[in-house]
XYZ file of C-alpha atoms in Angstrom:
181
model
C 5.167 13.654 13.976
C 4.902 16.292 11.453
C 1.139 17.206 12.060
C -0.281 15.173 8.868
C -2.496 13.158 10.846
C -3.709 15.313 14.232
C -3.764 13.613 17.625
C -5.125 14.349 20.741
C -2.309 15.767 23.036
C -0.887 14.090 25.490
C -0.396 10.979 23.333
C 1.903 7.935 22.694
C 2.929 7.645 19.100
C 3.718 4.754 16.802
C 1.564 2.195 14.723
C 4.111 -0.150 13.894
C 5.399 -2.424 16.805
C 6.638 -6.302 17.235
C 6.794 -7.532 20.787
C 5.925 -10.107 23.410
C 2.924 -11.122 24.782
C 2.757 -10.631 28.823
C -0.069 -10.700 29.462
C -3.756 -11.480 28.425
C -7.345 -10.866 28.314
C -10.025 -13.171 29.995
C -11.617 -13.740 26.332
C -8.366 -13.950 24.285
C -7.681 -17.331 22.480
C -5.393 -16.536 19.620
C -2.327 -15.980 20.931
C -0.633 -17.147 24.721
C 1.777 -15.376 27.112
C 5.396 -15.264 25.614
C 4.004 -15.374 21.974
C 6.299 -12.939 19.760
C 3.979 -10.699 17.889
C 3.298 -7.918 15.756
C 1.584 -4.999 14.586
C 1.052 -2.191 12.288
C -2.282 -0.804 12.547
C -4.458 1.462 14.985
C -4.322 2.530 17.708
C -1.290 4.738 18.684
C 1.343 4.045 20.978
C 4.121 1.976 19.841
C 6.710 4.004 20.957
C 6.351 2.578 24.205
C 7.974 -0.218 26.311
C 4.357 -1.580 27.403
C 1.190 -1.725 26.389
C -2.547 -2.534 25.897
C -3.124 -3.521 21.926
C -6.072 -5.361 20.803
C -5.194 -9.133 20.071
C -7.583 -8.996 16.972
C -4.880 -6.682 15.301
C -1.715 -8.686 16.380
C 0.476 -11.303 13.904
C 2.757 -13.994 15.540
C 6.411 -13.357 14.317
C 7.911 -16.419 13.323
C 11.210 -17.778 14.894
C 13.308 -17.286 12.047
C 11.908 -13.678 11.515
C 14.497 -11.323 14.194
C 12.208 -8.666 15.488
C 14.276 -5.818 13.604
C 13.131 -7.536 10.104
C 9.604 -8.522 11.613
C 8.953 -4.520 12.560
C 10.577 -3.021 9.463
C 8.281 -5.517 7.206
C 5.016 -5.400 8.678
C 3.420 -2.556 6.819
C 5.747 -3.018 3.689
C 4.522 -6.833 3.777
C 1.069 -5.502 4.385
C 0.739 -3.268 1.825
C 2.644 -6.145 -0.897
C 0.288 -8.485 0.214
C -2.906 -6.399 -0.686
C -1.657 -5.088 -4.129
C -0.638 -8.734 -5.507
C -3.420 -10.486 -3.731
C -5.943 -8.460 -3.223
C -5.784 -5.297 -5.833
C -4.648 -7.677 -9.023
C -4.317 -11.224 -8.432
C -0.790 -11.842 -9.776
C -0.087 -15.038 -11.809
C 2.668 -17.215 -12.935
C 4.320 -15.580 -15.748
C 2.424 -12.264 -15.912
C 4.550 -9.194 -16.787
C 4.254 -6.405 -13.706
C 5.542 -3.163 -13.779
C 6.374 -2.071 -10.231
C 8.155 2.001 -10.036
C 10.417 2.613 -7.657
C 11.685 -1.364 -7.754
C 14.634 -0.462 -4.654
C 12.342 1.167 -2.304
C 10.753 -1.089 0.972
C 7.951 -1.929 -0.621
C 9.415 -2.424 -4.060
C 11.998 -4.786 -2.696
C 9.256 -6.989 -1.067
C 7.588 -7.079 -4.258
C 10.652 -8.700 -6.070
C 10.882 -11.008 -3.440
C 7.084 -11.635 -3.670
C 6.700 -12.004 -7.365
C 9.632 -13.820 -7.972
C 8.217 -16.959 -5.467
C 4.930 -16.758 -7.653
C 6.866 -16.821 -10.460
C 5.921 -13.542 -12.151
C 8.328 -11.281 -14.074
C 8.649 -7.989 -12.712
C 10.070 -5.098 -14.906
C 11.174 -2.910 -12.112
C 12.126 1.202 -12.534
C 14.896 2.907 -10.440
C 16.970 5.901 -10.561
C 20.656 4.463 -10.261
C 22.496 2.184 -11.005
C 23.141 0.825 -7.269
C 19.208 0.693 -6.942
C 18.954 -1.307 -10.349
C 22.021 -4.019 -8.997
C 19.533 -3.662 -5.371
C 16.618 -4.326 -7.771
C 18.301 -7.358 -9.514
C 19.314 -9.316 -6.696
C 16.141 -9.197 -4.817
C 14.569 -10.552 -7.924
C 13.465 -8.184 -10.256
C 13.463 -9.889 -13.877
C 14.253 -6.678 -15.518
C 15.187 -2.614 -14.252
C 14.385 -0.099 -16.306
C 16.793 3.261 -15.369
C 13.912 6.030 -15.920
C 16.641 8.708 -15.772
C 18.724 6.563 -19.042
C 15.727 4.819 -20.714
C 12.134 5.629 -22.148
C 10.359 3.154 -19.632
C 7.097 2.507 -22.016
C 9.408 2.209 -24.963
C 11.640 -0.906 -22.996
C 8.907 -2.096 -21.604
C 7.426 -2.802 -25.132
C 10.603 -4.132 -26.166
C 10.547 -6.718 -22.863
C 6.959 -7.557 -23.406
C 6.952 -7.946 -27.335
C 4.649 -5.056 -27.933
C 1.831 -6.841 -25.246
C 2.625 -4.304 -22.727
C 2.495 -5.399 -18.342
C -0.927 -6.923 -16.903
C -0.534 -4.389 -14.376
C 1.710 -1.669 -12.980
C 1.932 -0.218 -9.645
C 2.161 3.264 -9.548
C 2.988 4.562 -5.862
C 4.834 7.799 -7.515
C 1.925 9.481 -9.742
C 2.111 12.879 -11.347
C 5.415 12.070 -12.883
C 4.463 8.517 -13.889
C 1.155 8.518 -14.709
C 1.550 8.531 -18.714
C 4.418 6.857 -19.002
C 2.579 3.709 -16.478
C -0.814 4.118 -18.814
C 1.459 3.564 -21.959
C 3.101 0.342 -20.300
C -0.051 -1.600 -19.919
């Protein structure tokens, strides 16, 4: 919306969507009419009411998923799923530094890490993001703005330092993440 990525004008905006199915395409097999589904991926156009959308790009939505949750979580989830999975395969027990532990995607990855039973060592910038933190499953929260992250880090780890840290913030973080692992 703010010109970052151009379109071509006149267009329909959005990339993140969850929806149902009503109706199909002659060669479509994964999904059937009345299917809840989702998606968060090319091409434009989910600010609409109705639309065409590949079904090679779709998710079902489970039942117990409310489509509110299912469209706020899609590229969050997405993007949690690739960087414990897929960018460092996270194990059981493995330390994990993850910055900015109360944002979308850092909540997600308390969730996520705490069902494979690794132990994150979160950062935040409050206190009501650390208690946010906690209770989604951090292991540990690490106030940058009260603490010398590398330094408690150490302390958590017993001088071994994280497996692997995930760094969405940069400039300010870069040493400080380098010095953690």
């Amino acid at each position: 919306r703010d010109g970052t990525y151009p379109v071509n004008l006149p267009c329909v905006l959005g990339i993140e969507g969850v929806g149902k199915i009503v109706a199909i395409g002659d060669k479509v097999r994964e999904c059937s009419l009345g299917d809840r589904v989702g998606y968060a991926a090319a091409p434009l156009g989910a600010y609409s009411e109705i639309r065409d959308y590949p079904a090679r790009n779709i998710v079902k939505i489970p039942d117990h998923i409310n489509d509110l949750v299912a469209a706020s979580i899609l590229l969050k989830g997405m993007t949690v799923e690739y960087l414990l999975n897929r960018t460092y395969l996270v194990k059981k027990d493995e330390f994990v530094l993850f910055h900015a532990a109360a944002g979308g995607v850092g909540l997600l990855a308390c969730q996520w890490l705490k069902a494979v039973g690794a132990k994150m060592i979160g950062t935040v910038g409050s206190e009501e993001k650390s208690v946010v933190a906690k209770r989604a499953g951090c292991n540990h929260v690490i106030n940058y703005k009260k603490e010398n992250v590398s330094k408690k880090i150490m302390e958590i780890t017993n001088g071994r330092g994280v497996s692997v840290a995930y760094d969405g913030v940069g400039k300010d973080t870069f040493q400080t993440t380098v010095d953690s692992l």
